[in-house]
Amino acid sequence: MKIAVCIKRTPDSESRFKVVAGGSGIDEAGLKFDMDDFASYAVEAALQINEKQGPGETIVFAVGPDAIQETLRKAMSMGADRAVHLKADGALFDGLSVATALAAELKGGGYDLILFGKHAFDSSAGVVGTATGELLGLPCVTAVSQLDVGGGKGSARREIEGAGEIVEFPLPAVVTIDEGVARPRYPSLKGIMAAKKKPLETKPAQLGAARVVVKAMELPADRPPGRIIGQGAAAVPELVRLLQEEAKVL
Amino acid sequence: MPNVLVFAETRGADLRKVALEATTAARAFVDANGGGEVHALLAGPSGVAAKAESLGKHGADVVLVCEHASFARYAREAIAATLAARAKSGYRVVFIPFSSNGRDLAPRVAAKLDAPLASDVTSVSMSGDAITVKHPGYANKVIVELTVTGSPAIISLRPSAFTPAEKPHAGKTEAIQPAADPGAERVVVKDVTEGAKGKLDLGEAPVIISGGRGLKAAENFKLVEDLASAFGNAAVGATRAVTDDGWRPHSDQIGQTGRQVSPQLYVAVGISGAIQHLAGMRTARTIVAINKDPEAPIFKVADYGIVGDVLEVLPALTAAVREAKKG
Ligand SMILES: Cc1cc2nc3c(=O)[nH]c(=O)nc-3n(C[C@H](O)[C@H](O)[C@H](O)COP(=O)(O)OP(=O)(O)OC[C@H]3O[C@@H](n4cnc5c(N)ncnc54)[C@H](O)[C@@H]3O)c2cc1C
Ligand SMILES: Nc1ncnc2c1ncn2[C@@H]1O[C@H](COP(=O)(O)O)[C@@H](O)[C@H]1O
């Protein structure tokens, strides 16, 4: 299958974040960046489909500054065949604007399947995949935890509150990937060497107008420091008292 | 005088709590900005019109009722078309819950209308013509304030960030037709596998009892379920370690890559408190932790920690909660 996967570069989720003076954004000094988690599940899902189903092509796309090429190389070191970098600078908090650039690039590309992460760690928005699907006029299924494709159609499971939804859809389609589909592989040394020679094309991103822009960022109020109230079952009466009298949740 | 359109989410012919949250938020937004009307779009199978009254009670002036047999399940394409068609008629803002289906719906509507979209919002304000929202980004680690330019602004609201409150308005019903045939969806829902009847959803439960690898074996989750049933209003959650091992379904996972929850009480049993787990529950109002290791990071965020063996502490706590509930 010809599969497109759109990936993003985000700060490592284990980082301790600081906001720059003036609050215009996070302080990137010292932060590690990597492929966003759900997008890495999407890359893995695409690779597994093509490995299982025989001759296919996995192409990765990213909108962002030059540094994002490192992320595209990583996807190629996992096994993607080639990459397209849509160059754009600045903060990309308007998901519809990013989707506009991706849809312009993907349109008419003959992809059987276009994959995204369910949401990115930094924006935590869950917009880009679904909006791209809508702009392309393709069937779109979001946040899938199980995915089967073949014979021109797909089936998937989505987790909705307190239930699972089982859907079927025709290909080509856009799918956004949740946990459960595939855990990403680590690139092998051989993969890393091979990725250096794989094609990476760069062109300007045709972003839509950014109408959602960052005004300020701040860190959430810290929780009060934790407190250990006792040891073992003997501490249970005190816990119950605190839940009733202090926290008033019992 | 901004008018607001609300997507009043349903499941079958039932109204979801997030629909009342969004209606309440819309009423408050309109009243804080010089008045205006709140219209709620209520789509569902026949009989759903009966839910209009409750939307009126929470502040809807008009309830647009769209009944169709195929709306018994989430018909994403027809719902998006219907909401987008209606949103064109002069609304300043469209509120959609950031629920599983609402987060699927909002980008479709925004793309159809080429309208700005802000997701997973916890507060909304307007000054002059500028709309500003707050959104917890970076897995709740950074609060991002965003300016949203253009009309209608599509804004999805974080579940539980707004509390339903009654503020009766007319709730006058008006029947509308779907803007696309709900029977012609390309994405067809084959089945909805409901969880156990009466089981509370993690996003809606006021109390969550969550278990980790410290429980040692899948069957010990019985102790977690017992505590949940002693509370009566509790749901059961889990860490990724546990869902990976198949002790619990993936849908129970709480954290950065699972559900993000803000209950009144979160009880973490046998959970170390990895940063990715904390990302999903650190906004809980009260956190209790039971762990045998006093150095476990979960104790750094726990309002009340007990150092001890879960297999010993849980049964004692369950008995004590049962006793306390008896009154
Ligand atoms: C990209 C990424 C995303 C992730 N997303 C998530 C996510 O969404 N949610 C999530 O939960 N994790 C997530 N993780 C995994 C996370 O890093 C941790 O590995 C996981 O949360 C640990 O689960 P745990 O606390 O159950 O297990 P452990 O870390 O093994 O902790 C078990 C705890 O039980 C205690 N214990 C043992 N025996 C007893 C006993 N008898 N009585 C009392 N206490 C006992 C131990 O002291 C220990 O603290 C993610 C990781 C990555 C890399
Ligand atoms: N700048 C980008 N370039 C390519 N893909 C992206 C970009 N931003 C987001 N995506 C994809 O869209 C998903 C959802 O992102 P978001 O809508 O920002 O939460 C991510 O997991 C990626 O798969």
XYZ file of C-alpha atoms and ligand atoms in Angstrom:
653
model
C 0.000 0.000 0.000
C 1.061 3.554 -0.508
C 0.872 5.009 2.983
C 1.538 8.600 4.049
C 2.331 9.320 7.700
C 2.367 12.876 9.065
C 4.698 13.364 11.988
C 5.643 16.127 14.357
C 8.675 16.976 16.438
C 7.888 17.687 20.083
C 9.853 18.149 23.313
C 10.464 14.989 25.337
C 7.454 14.492 27.590
C 9.652 13.842 30.628
C 11.129 17.344 30.445
C 10.730 19.910 33.176
C 9.279 22.910 31.418
C 10.081 26.536 32.017
C 8.386 29.514 30.464
C 10.578 32.272 29.014
C 10.499 35.695 30.647
C 7.426 37.540 29.393
C 5.575 34.247 29.004
C 5.585 34.155 25.202
C 6.474 30.467 25.053
C 8.407 27.641 26.661
C 12.157 27.886 27.155
C 13.630 25.426 24.677
C 17.161 25.614 26.084
C 18.252 22.172 27.221
C 15.075 20.412 26.050
C 15.384 17.144 24.137
C 13.131 16.806 21.110
C 11.859 13.666 19.426
C 9.039 12.394 17.240
C 5.689 12.905 18.968
C 4.513 9.694 20.637
C 1.267 9.041 18.779
C 2.884 9.929 15.451
C 5.560 7.316 16.191
C 2.782 4.747 16.714
C 1.411 5.789 13.318
C 4.805 5.274 11.639
C 5.056 1.826 13.218
C 1.514 0.943 12.117
C 2.336 1.888 8.521
C 5.567 -0.129 8.515
C 3.806 -3.205 9.887
C 1.032 -2.994 7.298
C 3.539 -2.810 4.440
C 5.747 -5.535 5.917
C 2.774 -7.867 6.225
C 1.070 -7.063 2.957
C 4.070 -6.969 0.646
C 5.246 -4.326 -1.772
C 4.309 -0.916 -0.558
C 5.706 2.478 0.194
C 5.727 4.486 3.415
C 6.280 8.216 3.000
C 6.607 10.570 5.959
C 5.608 14.249 5.949
C 6.318 17.023 8.417
C 5.557 20.733 8.553
C 8.096 22.720 10.553
C 11.518 24.343 10.768
C 14.731 22.698 9.511
C 15.211 20.833 12.793
C 12.265 18.619 11.846
C 14.450 16.906 9.236
C 16.066 15.001 12.090
C 12.627 13.606 12.971
C 11.981 12.648 9.346
C 15.367 10.866 9.279
C 14.385 8.981 12.399
C 11.199 7.762 10.699
C 13.313 6.635 7.744
C 15.711 4.864 10.113
C 12.699 2.953 11.453
C 11.945 1.925 7.858
C 10.025 4.673 6.030
C 11.095 4.897 2.388
C 11.273 8.642 1.863
C 10.384 11.959 3.437
C 8.929 15.326 2.539
C 9.736 18.383 4.643
C 7.293 21.265 4.305
C 9.278 24.152 5.625
C 7.626 26.627 8.008
C 8.969 28.632 10.920
C 7.357 29.811 14.094
C 4.937 28.245 16.535
C 2.315 26.090 14.879
C -0.607 26.175 17.276
C -3.258 26.539 14.569
C -3.944 22.942 13.593
C -6.197 23.919 10.706
C -3.404 26.005 9.197
C -1.019 23.002 9.353
C -3.725 20.742 7.933
C -4.135 23.128 5.013
C -0.439 22.742 4.141
C -0.554 18.941 4.488
C -3.746 18.622 2.432
C -2.236 20.737 -0.367
C 0.774 18.405 -0.463
C -1.130 15.109 -0.118
C -3.877 15.926 -2.611
C -3.729 13.746 -5.700
C -0.820 11.711 -4.307
C -2.648 8.405 -4.713
C -2.255 7.277 -1.088
C -4.320 4.306 0.070
C -4.008 5.356 3.676
C -2.933 8.572 5.424
C -2.003 8.190 9.090
C -1.632 10.685 11.934
C -1.192 10.548 15.675
C -4.357 11.015 17.708
C -2.905 14.171 19.212
C 0.508 15.721 19.612
C 2.133 16.112 23.027
C 2.737 19.868 22.806
C -0.463 21.147 21.190
C -2.538 18.337 22.804
C -5.236 19.353 20.330
C -6.120 16.416 18.080
C -6.938 18.635 15.134
C -4.444 18.146 12.306
C -5.384 14.619 11.193
C -9.158 15.019 11.165
C -8.980 18.465 9.564
C -6.660 17.145 6.825
C -9.108 14.310 6.161
C -11.977 16.750 5.869
C -10.028 19.077 3.556
C -9.178 16.104 1.337
C -12.778 14.912 1.387
C -11.717 11.437 2.543
C -13.426 9.139 5.053
C -11.757 9.720 8.406
C -11.663 7.621 11.568
C -10.080 9.058 14.694
C -8.301 7.711 17.769
C -8.280 4.060 16.728
C -6.850 1.427 19.062
C -7.133 -1.435 16.543
C -6.758 -1.208 12.785
C -7.132 -3.704 9.937
C -6.811 -2.729 6.298
C -6.905 -4.701 3.058
C -9.008 -5.339 -0.018
C -9.858 -1.682 -0.450
C -11.390 -1.314 2.980
C -10.550 -0.912 6.602
C -12.015 -1.716 9.979
C -11.097 -0.191 13.291
C -11.992 0.030 16.937
C -12.179 3.348 18.765
C -12.464 3.741 22.515
C -15.304 6.069 23.427
C -16.358 6.826 26.995
C -17.320 3.537 28.618
C -17.603 1.673 25.288
C -15.791 0.587 22.140
C -17.001 1.613 18.693
C -16.335 -0.751 15.780
C -16.355 0.907 12.352
C -15.809 -0.027 8.712
C -14.768 2.328 5.946
C -13.574 2.312 2.337
C -9.995 3.179 1.334
C -8.446 5.625 0.662
C -8.979 6.988 4.150
C -7.434 9.086 6.891
C -6.904 7.410 10.266
C -5.559 8.876 13.517
C -3.770 6.424 15.811
C -4.269 5.926 19.558
C -2.420 3.532 21.855
C -2.990 -0.150 21.228
C -2.252 -0.332 17.505
C 1.536 -0.701 17.577
C 4.453 0.156 19.857
C 7.242 1.860 17.864
C 10.443 -0.056 17.138
C 13.885 1.346 17.907
C 15.868 2.147 14.784
C 18.633 -0.407 14.182
C 22.177 0.651 13.343
C 21.598 -0.660 9.840
C 18.394 1.373 9.645
C 20.199 4.506 10.758
C 22.874 4.045 8.091
C 20.295 3.339 5.383
C 18.236 6.410 6.351
C 21.158 8.703 5.523
C 20.814 7.752 1.867
C 17.033 7.870 1.612
C 15.482 10.823 -0.253
C 14.329 13.830 1.770
C 12.652 16.500 -0.287
C 12.189 20.045 1.068
C 9.692 22.629 -0.106
C 7.894 25.618 1.397
C 4.702 24.845 3.342
C 1.542 26.429 2.007
C 0.162 27.152 5.468
C -3.327 28.500 5.887
C -3.766 31.767 7.791
C -2.920 31.353 11.497
C -5.970 32.500 13.406
C -5.196 30.683 16.643
C -2.001 32.139 18.083
C -0.224 31.894 21.412
C -0.822 34.894 23.609
C 0.983 33.603 26.682
C 2.111 30.464 28.446
C 2.312 29.781 32.143
C 3.025 26.826 34.390
C 0.036 25.432 36.279
C -0.087 26.095 40.004
C 1.915 23.455 41.828
C 0.106 20.959 43.996
C 0.847 21.367 47.671
C 3.688 19.017 48.641
C 2.602 15.462 49.366
C 2.243 14.159 52.901
C 2.558 10.648 54.300
C -0.009 10.136 57.039
C 0.993 6.718 58.321
C 1.990 3.097 57.823
C -0.096 0.076 56.887
C -3.702 -0.697 57.747
C -3.266 1.158 61.043
C -3.356 4.441 59.094
C -6.773 3.721 57.568
C -8.920 5.351 60.309
C -6.892 8.570 60.023
C -7.261 8.502 56.212
C -11.010 8.086 56.470
C -11.203 10.959 58.963
C -9.212 13.236 56.610
C -11.347 12.259 53.615
C -14.474 13.106 55.594
C -13.430 16.197 57.507
C -10.666 17.850 55.483
C -11.171 16.799 51.864
C -14.941 16.289 52.282
C -15.081 13.596 49.618
C -16.523 10.821 51.735
C -24.367 40.409 22.039
C -22.750 37.174 20.927
C -24.974 34.238 20.033
C -23.587 30.802 20.797
C -24.380 27.438 19.216
C -23.821 24.385 21.433
C -23.438 20.787 20.278
C -25.567 18.917 22.832
C -23.945 15.491 22.664
C -26.125 12.402 23.007
C -25.560 8.662 23.336
C -28.587 6.896 21.894
C -31.572 8.953 23.085
C -29.726 10.027 26.252
C -28.123 13.386 26.815
C -24.497 13.228 27.947
C -23.367 15.265 30.930
C -20.914 17.171 28.703
C -23.941 18.589 26.847
C -25.123 20.278 30.050
C -21.579 21.454 30.784
C -21.333 23.084 27.350
C -24.796 24.669 27.651
C -23.904 26.062 31.084
C -20.609 27.424 29.705
C -22.416 29.020 26.765
C -24.989 30.695 29.022
C -22.250 32.089 31.265
C -20.239 33.303 28.257
C -23.219 35.066 26.690
C -24.312 36.654 29.984
C -20.773 37.889 30.688
C -20.634 39.578 27.300
C -23.739 41.718 27.199
C -26.343 39.027 26.561
C -27.249 37.061 23.472
C -28.870 33.743 22.684
C -27.797 30.183 23.363
C -28.965 27.651 20.804
C -28.345 23.946 21.359
C -28.282 21.404 18.553
C -29.746 18.142 19.793
C -29.317 15.274 17.322
C -30.416 11.750 18.142
C -32.892 8.989 17.353
C -36.610 9.620 17.582
C -37.591 10.524 21.127
C -34.489 12.595 21.790
C -36.649 15.755 21.681
C -37.672 14.943 25.259
C -34.201 16.033 26.349
C -34.739 19.604 25.171
C -36.287 20.556 28.486
C -33.105 19.836 30.376
C -31.096 21.992 27.934
C -33.575 24.849 28.470
C -33.143 24.509 32.223
C -29.410 24.934 31.810
C -29.770 28.087 29.773
C -30.661 27.267 26.153
C -33.042 29.762 24.537
C -33.642 27.535 21.526
C -33.147 23.804 21.078
C -32.701 22.679 17.474
C -33.963 19.122 17.421
C -32.700 16.862 14.656
C -34.203 13.384 14.913
C -33.159 10.540 12.625
C -32.999 6.778 13.203
C -29.328 6.717 12.105
C -28.431 9.171 14.879
C -28.820 6.326 17.393
C -25.078 5.961 16.782
C -22.460 8.596 16.017
C -22.999 9.421 12.318
C -19.901 11.606 12.076
C -20.290 12.887 8.544
C -23.965 13.846 8.773
C -23.593 15.369 12.246
C -20.632 17.467 11.074
C -22.552 18.623 7.994
C -25.620 19.522 10.060
C -23.677 21.392 12.726
C -21.574 23.235 10.125
C -24.647 24.227 8.084
C -26.328 25.646 11.168
C -23.154 27.345 12.465
C -23.190 29.615 9.422
C -26.224 31.530 10.638
C -24.597 34.306 12.615
C -23.134 32.593 15.673
C -20.052 34.163 17.210
C -18.952 30.933 18.904
C -19.695 27.207 18.603
C -19.099 25.124 21.746
C -18.447 21.395 21.327
C -17.448 19.042 24.173
C -13.881 17.695 23.916
C -15.272 14.177 24.439
C -14.296 11.201 22.254
C -16.891 12.092 19.653
C -16.719 15.856 20.138
C -12.988 15.876 19.427
C -13.726 13.936 16.245
C -16.428 16.396 15.282
C -14.866 19.822 15.971
C -12.056 19.675 13.343
C -14.545 18.500 10.706
C -16.786 21.481 11.384
C -13.852 23.935 11.461
C -12.463 22.608 8.172
C -15.884 22.737 6.478
C -16.375 26.360 7.538
C -12.713 27.372 7.299
C -13.230 28.657 10.840
C -10.634 28.909 13.642
C -10.602 26.031 16.149
C -9.247 25.923 19.694
C -9.288 22.500 21.412
C -9.662 21.218 24.937
C -10.342 24.584 26.482
C -10.810 25.232 30.205
C -11.806 28.914 30.060
C -13.107 31.339 27.439
C -13.307 35.124 27.541
C -14.080 37.910 25.123
C -12.918 41.494 25.207
C -14.112 43.719 22.412
C -14.028 41.405 19.444
C -11.096 39.285 20.607
C -11.662 35.821 22.032
C -9.067 34.378 24.381
C -9.031 30.809 25.655
C -6.916 28.745 28.034
C -5.842 25.252 27.086
C -3.673 22.898 29.132
C -1.023 21.775 26.635
C 2.129 19.661 26.959
C 0.091 16.941 28.679
C -1.226 19.411 31.281
C 2.251 20.692 32.128
C 1.888 24.137 30.536
C -1.210 26.345 30.364
C -1.354 27.852 26.893
C -3.357 31.021 26.385
C -4.510 31.437 22.796
C -6.089 34.289 20.858
C -8.738 33.089 18.416
C -9.516 35.420 15.497
C -12.477 34.984 13.182
C -16.122 34.015 13.340
C -17.570 31.607 14.226
C -14.845 30.520 16.644
C -15.098 26.754 17.138
C -14.146 25.933 20.717
C -14.082 22.467 22.242
C -14.465 22.331 26.019
C -12.581 19.996 28.354
C -15.033 17.631 30.081
C -15.524 18.447 33.800
C -13.879 21.870 33.423
C -17.347 23.437 33.523
C -19.949 22.346 36.076
C -23.568 22.093 34.934
C -25.729 24.715 36.645
C -29.398 25.478 36.156
C -30.335 28.853 34.720
C -33.737 28.377 33.121
C -34.413 29.855 29.683
C -37.189 29.163 27.202
C -35.620 26.092 25.569
C -38.057 26.548 22.676
C -37.761 23.579 20.335
C -37.410 23.889 16.594
C -37.213 20.781 14.402
C -34.436 20.790 11.819
C -33.414 18.352 9.076
C -29.995 16.700 8.759
C -27.839 18.558 6.206
C -26.547 15.247 4.788
C -28.147 11.799 4.677
C -27.232 10.033 7.953
C -27.921 6.731 6.215
C -25.144 7.365 3.666
C -22.099 7.522 5.966
C -18.851 6.267 4.474
C -17.644 5.347 7.963
C -20.193 2.816 9.142
C -20.586 1.948 12.820
C -20.912 -1.838 12.964
C -21.173 -2.221 16.690
C -20.887 -0.397 19.974
C -19.649 -2.700 22.713
C -20.972 -1.148 25.886
C -19.084 -1.642 29.112
C -20.896 -3.220 32.038
C -24.307 -1.625 32.593
C -24.223 1.146 35.126
C -20.441 1.330 34.968
C -19.263 4.901 35.445
C -17.012 6.431 32.829
C -13.558 7.549 33.994
C -14.178 11.043 32.645
C -17.380 11.439 34.605
C -16.801 9.557 37.858
C -16.305 11.780 40.916
C -14.035 9.115 42.436
C -11.417 6.990 40.667
C -9.608 4.038 42.222
C -6.608 3.246 40.092
C -4.281 0.252 40.313
C -0.691 -0.348 39.215
C 1.809 -3.129 39.022
C 2.075 -3.114 42.830
C -1.116 -5.188 42.834
C 1.065 -8.075 41.672
C -1.598 -10.046 39.751
C -4.665 -9.408 37.616
C -6.963 -11.126 40.110
C -5.954 -8.654 42.835
C -7.799 -5.960 40.897
C -10.824 -7.429 42.660
C -9.613 -5.477 45.725
C -9.638 -2.273 43.662
C -13.139 -3.007 42.379
C -14.301 -3.707 45.931
C -13.096 -0.299 47.077
C -14.772 1.328 44.067
C -18.060 -0.342 44.900
C -17.733 0.682 48.554
C -17.592 4.303 47.368
C -20.515 3.655 45.017
C -19.667 6.609 42.763
C -16.255 5.360 41.643
C -14.682 4.092 38.418
C -11.594 1.892 38.111
C -8.444 3.089 36.334
C -5.007 1.603 35.687
C -1.426 2.371 34.693
C 0.121 1.512 31.367
C 2.207 -1.209 33.031
C -1.055 -2.927 33.877
C -2.855 -2.396 30.553
C 0.285 -3.577 28.714
C 0.178 -6.788 30.734
C -3.465 -7.224 29.777
C -4.686 -7.124 33.384
C -7.051 -4.324 32.397
C -8.359 -3.100 29.034
C -6.499 -0.287 27.308
C -9.535 1.961 27.780
C -8.882 1.997 31.553
C -5.420 3.539 31.156
C -4.833 6.905 32.775
C -1.950 9.133 31.790
C -0.298 10.968 28.993
C -1.216 8.340 26.415
C -4.415 7.285 28.157
C -7.313 9.179 29.681
C -6.801 12.522 31.364
C -9.039 12.850 34.371
C -9.852 15.401 37.092
C -12.017 13.601 39.669
C -12.708 14.892 43.161
C -10.790 11.952 44.596
C -8.099 9.803 42.980
C -6.812 6.801 44.906
C -3.553 5.389 43.481
C -2.779 1.884 44.717
C 0.532 0.197 43.920
C 1.381 2.959 41.427
C 4.899 4.424 41.340
C 3.805 7.808 39.960
C 5.779 7.974 36.700
C 5.615 11.372 35.043
C 3.475 9.961 32.216
C 0.952 8.666 34.728
C 0.902 11.950 36.662
C 0.117 13.780 33.401
C -3.288 12.113 33.432
C -4.352 12.671 37.033
C -2.441 15.477 38.697
C -5.418 17.819 38.351
C -7.526 15.605 40.628
C -8.780 17.601 43.600
C -7.597 15.148 46.258
C -5.023 12.396 45.707
C -4.509 9.390 47.975
C -1.590 7.000 47.454
C -0.897 3.575 48.898
C 2.561 2.223 48.121
C 5.051 0.113 50.034
C 7.986 2.289 48.955
C 8.127 5.600 50.895
C 10.355 7.022 48.133
C 7.806 6.382 45.344
C 7.253 9.626 43.374
C 3.483 9.314 43.753
C 3.918 10.477 47.375
C 5.180 13.847 46.083
C 1.705 14.652 44.754
C -0.453 12.685 47.199
C -2.399 14.786 49.692
C -2.635 11.685 51.855
C -0.129 8.869 51.555
C -0.045 5.516 53.302
C 3.152 3.483 53.208
C 2.175 -0.148 53.199
C 1.274 -3.325 51.359
C -1.801 -2.829 49.169
C -2.969 -6.354 49.869
C -3.223 -5.429 53.550
C -4.333 -1.781 53.340
C -7.002 -2.090 50.623
C -9.329 -4.526 52.432
C -9.093 -2.407 55.593
C -9.861 0.764 53.636
C -12.776 -0.875 51.826
C -14.301 -1.969 55.126
C -13.813 1.495 56.632
C -15.366 3.252 53.611
C -18.368 0.869 53.723
C -18.773 1.716 57.374
C -18.483 5.476 56.737
C -21.042 5.303 53.901
C -23.524 3.608 56.214
C -23.345 6.887 58.043
C 5.817 7.520 25.813
C 5.311 6.939 27.087
C 3.968 7.073 27.410
C 3.480 6.520 28.585
N 2.150 6.702 28.895
C 1.694 6.232 30.066
C 0.327 6.450 30.462
O -0.479 7.043 29.732
N -0.076 5.978 31.659
C 0.768 5.309 32.518
O 0.332 4.918 33.602
N 2.049 5.079 32.160
C 2.526 5.516 30.965
N 3.819 5.255 30.631
C 4.588 4.309 31.472
C 5.187 4.924 32.736
O 6.458 5.478 32.420
C 5.379 3.865 33.822
O 6.174 2.810 33.334
C 4.066 3.260 34.368
O 3.153 4.295 34.708
C 4.363 2.446 35.588
O 3.210 1.785 36.044
P 3.094 1.276 37.575
O 3.177 2.446 38.472
O 1.889 0.430 37.634
O 4.330 0.296 37.729
P 5.712 0.453 38.470
O 6.408 1.690 38.044
O 6.386 -0.836 38.333
O 5.304 0.714 39.986
C 4.737 -0.240 40.839
C 4.687 0.380 42.212
O 4.033 -0.519 43.097
C 4.693 -0.501 44.337
N 4.428 -1.791 44.982
C 4.919 -3.005 44.656
N 4.395 -3.950 45.446
C 3.568 -3.337 46.305
C 2.736 -3.779 47.357
N 2.637 -5.063 47.696
N 2.020 -2.836 48.022
C 2.097 -1.534 47.695
N 2.853 -1.058 46.693
C 3.573 -1.957 46.006
C 6.155 -0.273 44.023
O 6.811 0.324 45.143
C 6.069 0.671 42.821
O 6.119 2.024 43.234
C 4.340 5.802 29.455
C 5.677 5.662 29.131
C 6.172 6.223 27.968
C 7.639 6.074 27.657
N 3.567 20.185 11.936
C 3.123 18.950 11.651
N 3.620 18.258 10.605
C 3.166 17.013 10.294
N 2.241 16.371 11.030
C 1.719 17.007 12.090
C 2.123 18.325 12.453
N 1.433 18.682 13.556
C 0.632 17.650 13.876
N 0.803 16.627 12.988
C 0.132 15.305 13.022
O -1.148 15.451 13.594
C -1.257 14.730 14.821
C -2.136 15.486 15.772
O -1.570 16.735 16.123
P -2.415 17.887 16.840
O -3.614 18.126 16.007
O -1.484 19.057 16.897
O -2.749 17.374 18.208
C 0.188 14.478 15.259
O 0.285 13.315 16.052
C 0.872 14.311 13.909
O 0.642 13.008 13.392
